[in-house]
Coordinates of C-alpha atoms in Angstrom, one line a residue:
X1 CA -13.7 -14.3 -9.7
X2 CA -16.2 -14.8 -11.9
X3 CA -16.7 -14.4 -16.1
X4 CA -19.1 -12.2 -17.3
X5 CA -21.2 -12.4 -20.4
X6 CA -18.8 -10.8 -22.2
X7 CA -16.0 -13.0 -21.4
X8 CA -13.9 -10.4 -19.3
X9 CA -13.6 -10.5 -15.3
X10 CA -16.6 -9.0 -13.2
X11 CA -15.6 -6.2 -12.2
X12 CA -15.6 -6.1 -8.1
X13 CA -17.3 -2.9 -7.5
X14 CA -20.8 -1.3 -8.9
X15 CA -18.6 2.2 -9.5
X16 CA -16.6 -0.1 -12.1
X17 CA -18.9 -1.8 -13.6
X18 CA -20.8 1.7 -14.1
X19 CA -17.8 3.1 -15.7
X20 CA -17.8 -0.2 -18.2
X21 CA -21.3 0.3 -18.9
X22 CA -20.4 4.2 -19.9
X23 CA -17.5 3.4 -21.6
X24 CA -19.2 1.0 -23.8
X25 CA -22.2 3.3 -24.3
X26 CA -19.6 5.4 -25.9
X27 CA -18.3 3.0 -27.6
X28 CA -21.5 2.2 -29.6
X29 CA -21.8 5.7 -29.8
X30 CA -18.5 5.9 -31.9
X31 CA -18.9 3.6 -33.7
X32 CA -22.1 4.8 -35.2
X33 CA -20.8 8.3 -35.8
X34 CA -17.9 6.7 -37.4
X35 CA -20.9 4.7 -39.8
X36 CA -19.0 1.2 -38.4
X37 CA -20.1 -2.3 -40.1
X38 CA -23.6 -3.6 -38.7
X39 CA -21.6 -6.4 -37.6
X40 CA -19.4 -4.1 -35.6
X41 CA -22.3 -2.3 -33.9
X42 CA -24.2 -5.0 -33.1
X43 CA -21.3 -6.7 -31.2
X44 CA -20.8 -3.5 -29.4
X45 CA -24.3 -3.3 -28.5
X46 CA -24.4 -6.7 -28.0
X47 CA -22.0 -6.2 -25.3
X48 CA -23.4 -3.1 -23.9
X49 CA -26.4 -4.8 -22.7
X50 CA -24.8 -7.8 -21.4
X51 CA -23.1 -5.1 -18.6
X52 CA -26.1 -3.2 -18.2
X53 CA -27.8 -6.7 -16.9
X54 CA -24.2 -7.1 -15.1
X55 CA -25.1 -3.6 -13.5
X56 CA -28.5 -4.4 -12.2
X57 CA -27.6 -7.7 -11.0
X58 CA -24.9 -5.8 -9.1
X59 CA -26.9 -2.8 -8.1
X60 CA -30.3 -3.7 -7.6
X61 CA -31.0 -0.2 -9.9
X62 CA -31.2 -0.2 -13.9
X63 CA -28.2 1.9 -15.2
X64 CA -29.0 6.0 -15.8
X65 CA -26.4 7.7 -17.6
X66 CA -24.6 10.7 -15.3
X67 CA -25.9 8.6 -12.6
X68 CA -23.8 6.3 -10.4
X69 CA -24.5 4.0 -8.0
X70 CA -25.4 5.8 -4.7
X71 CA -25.2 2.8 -1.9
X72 CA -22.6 0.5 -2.2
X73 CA -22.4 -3.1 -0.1
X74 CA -19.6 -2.9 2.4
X75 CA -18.7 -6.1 1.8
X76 CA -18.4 -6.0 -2.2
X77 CA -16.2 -2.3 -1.5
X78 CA -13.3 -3.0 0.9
X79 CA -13.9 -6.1 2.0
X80 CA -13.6 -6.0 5.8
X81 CA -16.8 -7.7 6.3
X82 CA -16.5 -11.4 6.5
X83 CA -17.6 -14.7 7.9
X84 CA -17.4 -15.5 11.9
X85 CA -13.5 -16.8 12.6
X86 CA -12.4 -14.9 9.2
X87 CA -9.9 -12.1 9.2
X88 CA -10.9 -8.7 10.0
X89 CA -9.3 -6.2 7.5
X90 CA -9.8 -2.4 7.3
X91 CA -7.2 0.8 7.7
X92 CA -7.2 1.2 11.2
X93 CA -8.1 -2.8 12.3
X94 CA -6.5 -5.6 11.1
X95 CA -7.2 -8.8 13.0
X96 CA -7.1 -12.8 12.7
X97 CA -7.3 -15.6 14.6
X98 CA -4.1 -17.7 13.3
X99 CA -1.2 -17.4 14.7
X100 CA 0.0 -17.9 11.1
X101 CA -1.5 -14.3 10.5
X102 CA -4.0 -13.2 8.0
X103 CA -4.8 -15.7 4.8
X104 CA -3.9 -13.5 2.2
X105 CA -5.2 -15.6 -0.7
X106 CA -8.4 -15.0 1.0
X107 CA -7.8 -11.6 1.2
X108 CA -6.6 -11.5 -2.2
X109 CA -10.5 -12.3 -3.4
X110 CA -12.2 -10.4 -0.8
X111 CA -10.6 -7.3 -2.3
X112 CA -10.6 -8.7 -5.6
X113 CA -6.7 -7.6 -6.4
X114 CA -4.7 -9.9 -8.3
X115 CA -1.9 -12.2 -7.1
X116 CA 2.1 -11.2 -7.4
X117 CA 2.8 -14.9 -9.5
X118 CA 6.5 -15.8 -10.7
X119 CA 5.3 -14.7 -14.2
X120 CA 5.0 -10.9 -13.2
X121 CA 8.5 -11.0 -10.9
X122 CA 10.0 -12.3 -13.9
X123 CA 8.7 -9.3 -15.8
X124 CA 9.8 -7.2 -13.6
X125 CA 13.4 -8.6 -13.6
X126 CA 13.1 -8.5 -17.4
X127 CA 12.3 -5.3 -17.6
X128 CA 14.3 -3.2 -15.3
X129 CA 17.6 -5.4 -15.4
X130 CA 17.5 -6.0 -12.0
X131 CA 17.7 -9.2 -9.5
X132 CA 13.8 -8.6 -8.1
X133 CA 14.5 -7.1 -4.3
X134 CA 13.6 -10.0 -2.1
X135 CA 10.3 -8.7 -0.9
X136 CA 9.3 -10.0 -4.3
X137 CA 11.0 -13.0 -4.4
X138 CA 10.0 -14.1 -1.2
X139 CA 6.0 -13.0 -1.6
X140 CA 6.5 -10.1 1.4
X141 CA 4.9 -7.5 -1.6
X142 CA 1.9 -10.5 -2.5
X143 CA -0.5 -8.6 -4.7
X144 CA -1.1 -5.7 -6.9
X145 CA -3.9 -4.2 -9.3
X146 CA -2.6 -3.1 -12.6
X147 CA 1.2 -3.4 -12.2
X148 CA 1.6 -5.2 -15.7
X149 CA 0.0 -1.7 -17.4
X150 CA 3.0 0.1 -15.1
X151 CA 5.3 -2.5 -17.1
X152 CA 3.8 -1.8 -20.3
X153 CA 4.0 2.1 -20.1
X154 CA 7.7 1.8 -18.5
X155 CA 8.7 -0.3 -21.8
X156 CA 7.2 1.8 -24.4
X157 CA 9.3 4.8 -22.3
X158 CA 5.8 6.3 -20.7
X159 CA 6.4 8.5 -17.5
X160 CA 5.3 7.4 -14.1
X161 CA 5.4 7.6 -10.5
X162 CA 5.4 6.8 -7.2
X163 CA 3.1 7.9 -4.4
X164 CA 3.5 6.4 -0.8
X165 CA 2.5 7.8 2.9
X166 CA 2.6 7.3 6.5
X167 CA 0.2 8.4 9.1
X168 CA 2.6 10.1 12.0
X169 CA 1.0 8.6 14.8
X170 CA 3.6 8.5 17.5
X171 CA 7.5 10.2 17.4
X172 CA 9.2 7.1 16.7
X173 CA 8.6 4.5 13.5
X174 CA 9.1 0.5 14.3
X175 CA 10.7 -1.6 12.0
X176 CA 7.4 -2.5 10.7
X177 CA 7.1 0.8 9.3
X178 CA 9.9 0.8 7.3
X179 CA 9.0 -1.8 5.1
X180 CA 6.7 0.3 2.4
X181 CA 9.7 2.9 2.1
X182 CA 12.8 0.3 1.7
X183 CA 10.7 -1.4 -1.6
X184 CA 9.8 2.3 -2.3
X185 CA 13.1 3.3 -2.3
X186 CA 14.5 0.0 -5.0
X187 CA 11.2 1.0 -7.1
X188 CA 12.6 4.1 -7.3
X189 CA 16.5 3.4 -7.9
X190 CA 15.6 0.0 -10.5
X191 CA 12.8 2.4 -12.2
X192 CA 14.3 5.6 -12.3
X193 CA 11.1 7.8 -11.3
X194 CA 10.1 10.4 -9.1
X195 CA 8.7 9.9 -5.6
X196 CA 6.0 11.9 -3.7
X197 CA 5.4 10.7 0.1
X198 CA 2.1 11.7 1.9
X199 CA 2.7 12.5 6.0
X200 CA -1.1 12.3 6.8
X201 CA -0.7 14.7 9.8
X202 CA -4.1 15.5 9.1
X203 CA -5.6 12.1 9.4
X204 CA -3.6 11.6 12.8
X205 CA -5.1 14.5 14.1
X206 CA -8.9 13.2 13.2
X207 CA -8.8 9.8 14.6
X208 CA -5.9 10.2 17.5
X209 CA -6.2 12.2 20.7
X210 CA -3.5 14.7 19.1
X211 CA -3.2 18.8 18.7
X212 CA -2.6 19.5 15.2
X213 CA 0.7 20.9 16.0
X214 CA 1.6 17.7 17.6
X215 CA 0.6 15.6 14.6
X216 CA 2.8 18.0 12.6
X217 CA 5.5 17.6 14.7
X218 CA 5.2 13.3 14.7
X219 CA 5.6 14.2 10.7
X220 CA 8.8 16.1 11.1
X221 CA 10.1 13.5 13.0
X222 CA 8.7 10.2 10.7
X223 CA 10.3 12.3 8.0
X224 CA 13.5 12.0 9.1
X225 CA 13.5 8.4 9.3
X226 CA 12.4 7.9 5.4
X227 CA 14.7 10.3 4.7
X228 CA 17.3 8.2 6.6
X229 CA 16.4 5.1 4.7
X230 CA 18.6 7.2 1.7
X231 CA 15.9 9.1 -0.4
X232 CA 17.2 11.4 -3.1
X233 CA 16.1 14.9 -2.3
X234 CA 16.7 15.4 -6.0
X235 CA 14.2 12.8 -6.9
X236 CA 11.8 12.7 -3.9
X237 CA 9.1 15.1 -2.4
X238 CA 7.7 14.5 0.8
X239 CA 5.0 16.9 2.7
X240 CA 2.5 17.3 5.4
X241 CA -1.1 17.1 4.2
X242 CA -1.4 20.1 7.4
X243 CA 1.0 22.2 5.4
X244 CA 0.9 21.4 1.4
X245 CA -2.9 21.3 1.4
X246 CA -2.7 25.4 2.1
X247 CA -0.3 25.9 -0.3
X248 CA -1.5 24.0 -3.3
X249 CA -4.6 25.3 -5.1
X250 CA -3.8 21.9 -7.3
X251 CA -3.8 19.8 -4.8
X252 CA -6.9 21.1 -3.2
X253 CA -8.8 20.9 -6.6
X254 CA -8.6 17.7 -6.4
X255 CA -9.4 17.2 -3.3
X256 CA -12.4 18.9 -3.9
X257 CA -13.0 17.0 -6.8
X258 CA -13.1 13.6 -5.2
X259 CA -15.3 14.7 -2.6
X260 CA -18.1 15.4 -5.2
X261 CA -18.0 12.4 -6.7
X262 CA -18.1 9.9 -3.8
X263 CA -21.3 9.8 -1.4
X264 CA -21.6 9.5 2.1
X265 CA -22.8 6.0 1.4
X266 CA -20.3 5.0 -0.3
X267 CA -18.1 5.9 2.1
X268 CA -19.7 4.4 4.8
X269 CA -19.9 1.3 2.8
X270 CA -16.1 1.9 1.9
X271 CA -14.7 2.6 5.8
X272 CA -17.5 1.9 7.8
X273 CA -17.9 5.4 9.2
X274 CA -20.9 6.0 11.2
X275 CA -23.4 8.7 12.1
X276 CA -21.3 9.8 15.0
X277 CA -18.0 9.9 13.2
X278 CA -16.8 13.8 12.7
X279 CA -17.4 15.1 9.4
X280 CA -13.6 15.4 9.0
X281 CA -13.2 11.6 8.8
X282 CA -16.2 11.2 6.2
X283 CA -14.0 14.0 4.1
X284 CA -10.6 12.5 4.6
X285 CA -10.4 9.9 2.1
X286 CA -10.6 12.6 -0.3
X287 CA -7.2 13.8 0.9
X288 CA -5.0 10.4 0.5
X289 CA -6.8 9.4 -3.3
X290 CA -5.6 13.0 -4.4
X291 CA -1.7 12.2 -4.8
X292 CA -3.0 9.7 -6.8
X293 CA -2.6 12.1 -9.6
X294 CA -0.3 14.0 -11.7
X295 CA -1.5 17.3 -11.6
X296 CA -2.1 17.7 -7.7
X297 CA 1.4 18.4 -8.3
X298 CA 2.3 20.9 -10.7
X299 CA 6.2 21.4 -9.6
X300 CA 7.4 18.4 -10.4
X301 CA 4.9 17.5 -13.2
X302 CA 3.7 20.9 -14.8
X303 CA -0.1 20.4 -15.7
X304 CA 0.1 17.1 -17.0
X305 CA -2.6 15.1 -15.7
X306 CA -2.3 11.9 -17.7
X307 CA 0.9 10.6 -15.8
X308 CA 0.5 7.2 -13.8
X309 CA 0.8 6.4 -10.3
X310 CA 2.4 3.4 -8.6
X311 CA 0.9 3.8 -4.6
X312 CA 3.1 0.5 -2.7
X313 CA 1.4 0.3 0.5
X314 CA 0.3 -2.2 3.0
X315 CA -3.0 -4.2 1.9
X316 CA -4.6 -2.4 4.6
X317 CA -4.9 0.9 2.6
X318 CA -6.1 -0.5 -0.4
X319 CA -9.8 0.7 0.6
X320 CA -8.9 4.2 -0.1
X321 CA -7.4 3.5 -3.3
X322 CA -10.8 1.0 -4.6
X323 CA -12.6 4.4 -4.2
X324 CA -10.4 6.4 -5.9
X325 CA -9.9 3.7 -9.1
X326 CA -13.3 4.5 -8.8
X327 CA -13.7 7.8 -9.2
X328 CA -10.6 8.7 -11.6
X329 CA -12.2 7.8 -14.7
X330 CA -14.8 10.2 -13.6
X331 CA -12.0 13.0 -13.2
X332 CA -10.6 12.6 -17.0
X333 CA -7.3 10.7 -15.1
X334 CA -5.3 7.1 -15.1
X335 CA -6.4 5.1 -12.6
X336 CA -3.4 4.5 -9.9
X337 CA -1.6 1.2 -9.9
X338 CA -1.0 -0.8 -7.0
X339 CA 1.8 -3.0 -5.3
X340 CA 0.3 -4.5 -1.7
X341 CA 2.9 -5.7 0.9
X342 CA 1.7 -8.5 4.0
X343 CA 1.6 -7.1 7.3
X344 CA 4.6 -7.1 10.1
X345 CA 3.8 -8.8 12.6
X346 CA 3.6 -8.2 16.5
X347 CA 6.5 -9.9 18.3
X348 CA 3.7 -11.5 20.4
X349 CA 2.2 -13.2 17.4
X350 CA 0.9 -12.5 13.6
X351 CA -2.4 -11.8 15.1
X352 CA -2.1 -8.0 14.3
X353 CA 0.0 -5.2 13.4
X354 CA 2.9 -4.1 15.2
X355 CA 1.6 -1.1 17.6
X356 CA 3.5 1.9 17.9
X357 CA 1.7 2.4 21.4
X358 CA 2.8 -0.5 22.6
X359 CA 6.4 -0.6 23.6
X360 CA 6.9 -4.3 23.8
X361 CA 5.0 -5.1 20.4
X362 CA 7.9 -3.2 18.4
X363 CA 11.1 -3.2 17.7
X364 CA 11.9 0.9 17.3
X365 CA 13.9 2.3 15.6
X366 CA 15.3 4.3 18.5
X367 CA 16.0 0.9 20.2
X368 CA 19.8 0.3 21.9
X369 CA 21.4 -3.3 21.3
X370 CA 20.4 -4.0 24.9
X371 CA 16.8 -3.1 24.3
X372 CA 16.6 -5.0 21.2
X373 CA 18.1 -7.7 22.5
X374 CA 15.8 -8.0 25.5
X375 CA 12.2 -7.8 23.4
X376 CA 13.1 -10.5 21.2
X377 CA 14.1 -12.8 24.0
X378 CA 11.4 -12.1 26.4
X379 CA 8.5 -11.4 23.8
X380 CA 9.1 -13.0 20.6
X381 CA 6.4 -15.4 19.6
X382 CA 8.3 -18.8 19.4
X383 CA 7.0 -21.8 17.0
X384 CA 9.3 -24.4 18.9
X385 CA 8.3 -26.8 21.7
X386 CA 8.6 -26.6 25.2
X387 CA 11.1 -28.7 25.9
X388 CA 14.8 -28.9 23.8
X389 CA 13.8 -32.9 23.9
X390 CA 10.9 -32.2 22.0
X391 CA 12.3 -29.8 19.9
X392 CA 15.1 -31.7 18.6
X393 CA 12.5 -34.5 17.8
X394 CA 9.3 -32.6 16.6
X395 CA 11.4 -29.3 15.5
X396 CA 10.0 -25.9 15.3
X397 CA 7.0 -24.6 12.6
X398 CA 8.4 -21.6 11.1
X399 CA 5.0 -20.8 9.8
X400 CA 4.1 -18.9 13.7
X401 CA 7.5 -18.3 14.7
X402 CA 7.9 -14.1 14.6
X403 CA 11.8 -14.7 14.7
X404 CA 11.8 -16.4 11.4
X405 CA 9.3 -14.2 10.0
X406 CA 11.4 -10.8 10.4
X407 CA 14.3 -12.8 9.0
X408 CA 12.5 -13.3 6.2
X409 CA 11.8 -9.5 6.2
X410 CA 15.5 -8.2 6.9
X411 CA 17.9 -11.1 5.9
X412 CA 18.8 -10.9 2.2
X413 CA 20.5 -13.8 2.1
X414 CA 18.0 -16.3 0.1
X415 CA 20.2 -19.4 1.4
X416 CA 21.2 -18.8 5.0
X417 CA 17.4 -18.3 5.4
X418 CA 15.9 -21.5 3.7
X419 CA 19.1 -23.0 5.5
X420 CA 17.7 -21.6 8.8
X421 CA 14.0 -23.1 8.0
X422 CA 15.5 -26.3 7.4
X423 CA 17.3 -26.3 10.6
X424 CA 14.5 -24.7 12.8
X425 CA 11.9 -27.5 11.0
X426 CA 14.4 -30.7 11.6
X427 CA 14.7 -29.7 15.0
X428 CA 18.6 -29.0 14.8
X429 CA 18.2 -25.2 15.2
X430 CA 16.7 -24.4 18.7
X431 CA 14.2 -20.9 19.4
X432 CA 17.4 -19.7 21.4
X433 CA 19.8 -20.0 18.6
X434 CA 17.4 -18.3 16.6
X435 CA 16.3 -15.9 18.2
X436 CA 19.9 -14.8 18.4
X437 CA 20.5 -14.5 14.8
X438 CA 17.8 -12.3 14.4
X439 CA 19.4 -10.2 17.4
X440 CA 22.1 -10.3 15.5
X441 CA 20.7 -9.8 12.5
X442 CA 18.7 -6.1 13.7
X443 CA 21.1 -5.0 15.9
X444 CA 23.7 -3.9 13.2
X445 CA 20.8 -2.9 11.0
X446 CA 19.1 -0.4 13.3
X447 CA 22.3 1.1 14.9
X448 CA 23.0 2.0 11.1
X449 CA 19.6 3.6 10.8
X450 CA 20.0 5.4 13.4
X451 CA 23.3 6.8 12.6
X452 CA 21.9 8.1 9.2
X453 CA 19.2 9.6 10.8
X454 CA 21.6 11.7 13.0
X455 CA 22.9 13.1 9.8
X456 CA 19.9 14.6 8.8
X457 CA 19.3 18.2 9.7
X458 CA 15.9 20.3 10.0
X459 CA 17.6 21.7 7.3
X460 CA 17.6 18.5 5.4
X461 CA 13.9 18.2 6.1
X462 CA 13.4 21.8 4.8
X463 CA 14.6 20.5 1.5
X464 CA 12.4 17.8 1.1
X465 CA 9.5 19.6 2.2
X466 CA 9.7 22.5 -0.1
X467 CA 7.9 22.0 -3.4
X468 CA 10.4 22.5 -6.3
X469 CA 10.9 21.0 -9.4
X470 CA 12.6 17.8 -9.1
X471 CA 15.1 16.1 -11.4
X472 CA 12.8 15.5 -14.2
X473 CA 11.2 16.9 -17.1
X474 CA 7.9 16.5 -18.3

């Protein structure tokens, strides 16, 4: 990323860099009221014009107070646009063409977030006490915008909170969908804060071939796995957009709020949407930024509107949340902080996502033993050779091999798994042996899963659903 003038990073979108410019018009303002030094003022003025020439250069279009930018360039927004052979990256596509899966430092620039280094897991361990949860260690939760503020506000004993979702798309989650709710779930334990979780019902309704009682019923369902994964109902809230969205006047503000202050250009710019996409797409958005702030929920946080949010989420979703950094300065509110996890890959390959219509791409998490143990040996992507001769004397490149790649998702154990590499790498671990310690590995894990999961009742899901105070005070 590049310095501007004024010696602080460009900011990657015109929306931001139209906020700066407003910010430090005010600024100057201020300071004059206030009858500042000339030195004072003419720095700030200095300054003021060095991102107004910022602005144009981004915009095309000299900067008009009240007046934001009206067409943003796709590729400077969400950054799915990119060079022939690059990865393709939006929230409904993700695709590469190495088997190693999507270059992430890439992606890292492209969306212009900032890299999770050992300095900010460090902080973290600092601050909360806590052994980092190996998602961090191990670089599985790779980037994040603003987490250090989170860190600042959480040491000077500042409120916040976290905001996650899933779009209900089919009746049954893979193990690929648990991932944002088990670091969700040690955010919330290390941290101490309350939770709200987003089913986007709604959204699975516009962009799947589903009834919107269907959708609704995929988000009952979803529910009871997150709340399997051992959620506090005294600490968490979790709702349909299809219901809450009636019930909440709040909510809805915001909604509404959004939606005024984001064009249909920009959002086409944002998601790509086109003339023939339905209306309710274009709005959507608009829907997912609003838990993004305090006051969309007055149960839990009264009408406080100046309360931060922590969204951990796949990089995928991080289009929705550019636009709403966006707009949040706009709406008087804190823009939402961010924590971006790596995709899970297929078993065929990191080439994309894991599918939840595609039985043989997923482990579920209504799979037997027998099941589980069949898809990994007939489908998982192996980065051995073809012969054990050549495998003993070249090894295996853990780098494409999907076995080692959920191990280092669901084994805990730092050692055993660098051990593992080591023996995969060298050659003296062959794709048979280790394809049966991850068996072994998921089996246990997802017959305990779904023996939580029996324990919770529609009653259960009742409780979570119904919005209530929860065990804080604000």
């Amino acid at each position: 990323m590049a310095d501007s003038v004024n010696g602080g990073p460009v900011t990657t979108t015109p929306l931001e860099l139209f906020e700066r410019v407003t910010a430090q018009g005010e600024k100057v303002r201020s300071l004059k009221a206030e009858k500042a030094t000339k030195e004072d003022v003419e720095e700030a003025v200095k300054q003021l014009l060095a991102l107004k020439v910022d602005y144009k250069k981004a915009t095309g279009q000299d900067y008009k107070p009240g007046s934001p930018p009206v067409d943003l360039d796709p590729s400077g927004t969400n950054g799915p646009v990119a060079e022939e052979g690059d990865d393709f990256v939006d929230p409904w596509t993700v695709q590469t063409g190495s088997a190693k899966g999507v270059d992430y430092d890439k992606l890292i620039v492209r969306f212009g977030s900032s890299k999770i280094d050992k300095e900010l897991v460090d902080r973290i361990e600092r601050v909360t006490g806590q052994r980092p949860h190996h998602f961090l260690r191990r670089g599985i939760f790779f980037s994040h915008r603003d987490m250090h503020q989170v860190l600042d506000a959480y040491e000077n004993k500042k409120p916040f909170y976290l905001y996650t979702g899933r779009g209900p798309s089919s009746e049954a989650m893979h193990v690929g969908h648990l991932i944002p709710f088990i670091f969700t779930k040690w955010l919330q334990e290390v941290f101490n804060v309350p939770l709200v979780v987003q089913m986007t019902d709604d959204e699975k309704y516009l962009w799947k071939d589903l009834t919107p009682e269907k959708a609704y019923q995929f988000a009952i369902e979803n529910a009871k796995d997150i709340i399997a994964c051992g959620f506090d109902v005294n600490k968490t809230f979790i709702f349909s957009d299809l219901e809450y969205i009636g019930m909440s006047a709040d909510f809805y503000r915001n909604v509404v709020k959004v939606q005024k202050h984001v064009t249909y250009n920009q959002v086409k710019g944002i998601f790509g949407f086109t003339d023939s996409d339905c209306i309710g797409k274009i709005s959507f958005p608009a829907v997912q930024a609003a838990p993004s702030f305090s006051n969309s929920f007055p149960h839990i946080f009264k009408d406080r509107k100046d309360i931060q949010c922590l969204i951990p989420c796949a990089i995928d979703q991080d289009p929705y949340f550019r636009m709403t950094r966006d707009v949040a300065p706009r709406l008087g509110y804190p823009k939402p902080a961010l924590l971006h996890s790596t995709f899970f890959p297929a078993l065929q390959g990191a080439q994309t996502k894991m599918s939840a219509s595609d039985a043989n791409s997923s482990i579920f998490l209504t799979d037997t033993p027998k099941q589980i143990k069949s898809k990994i040996n007939k489908h998982a992507f192996s980065g051995g050779k073809d012969t054990i001769e050549e495998h003993r004397k070249y090894g295996g490149n853990c780098e494409i091999d999907v076995c080692y790649m959920y191990l280092s998702f669901f084994l805990e154990d730092d050692e055993r798994l660098q051990q593992i590499k080591q023996d995969y790498t060298s050659g003296a671990l062959l794709t048979g042996e280790l394809k049966k310690i991850l068996i072994d590995t998921l089996q246990p894990l997802i017959s305990t899963h779904q023996e939580r999961r029996k324990q919770v009742t529609d009653e259960m899901v009742k409780q979570f659903f119904t919005p209530r105070k929860l065990a804080f005070d604000f």
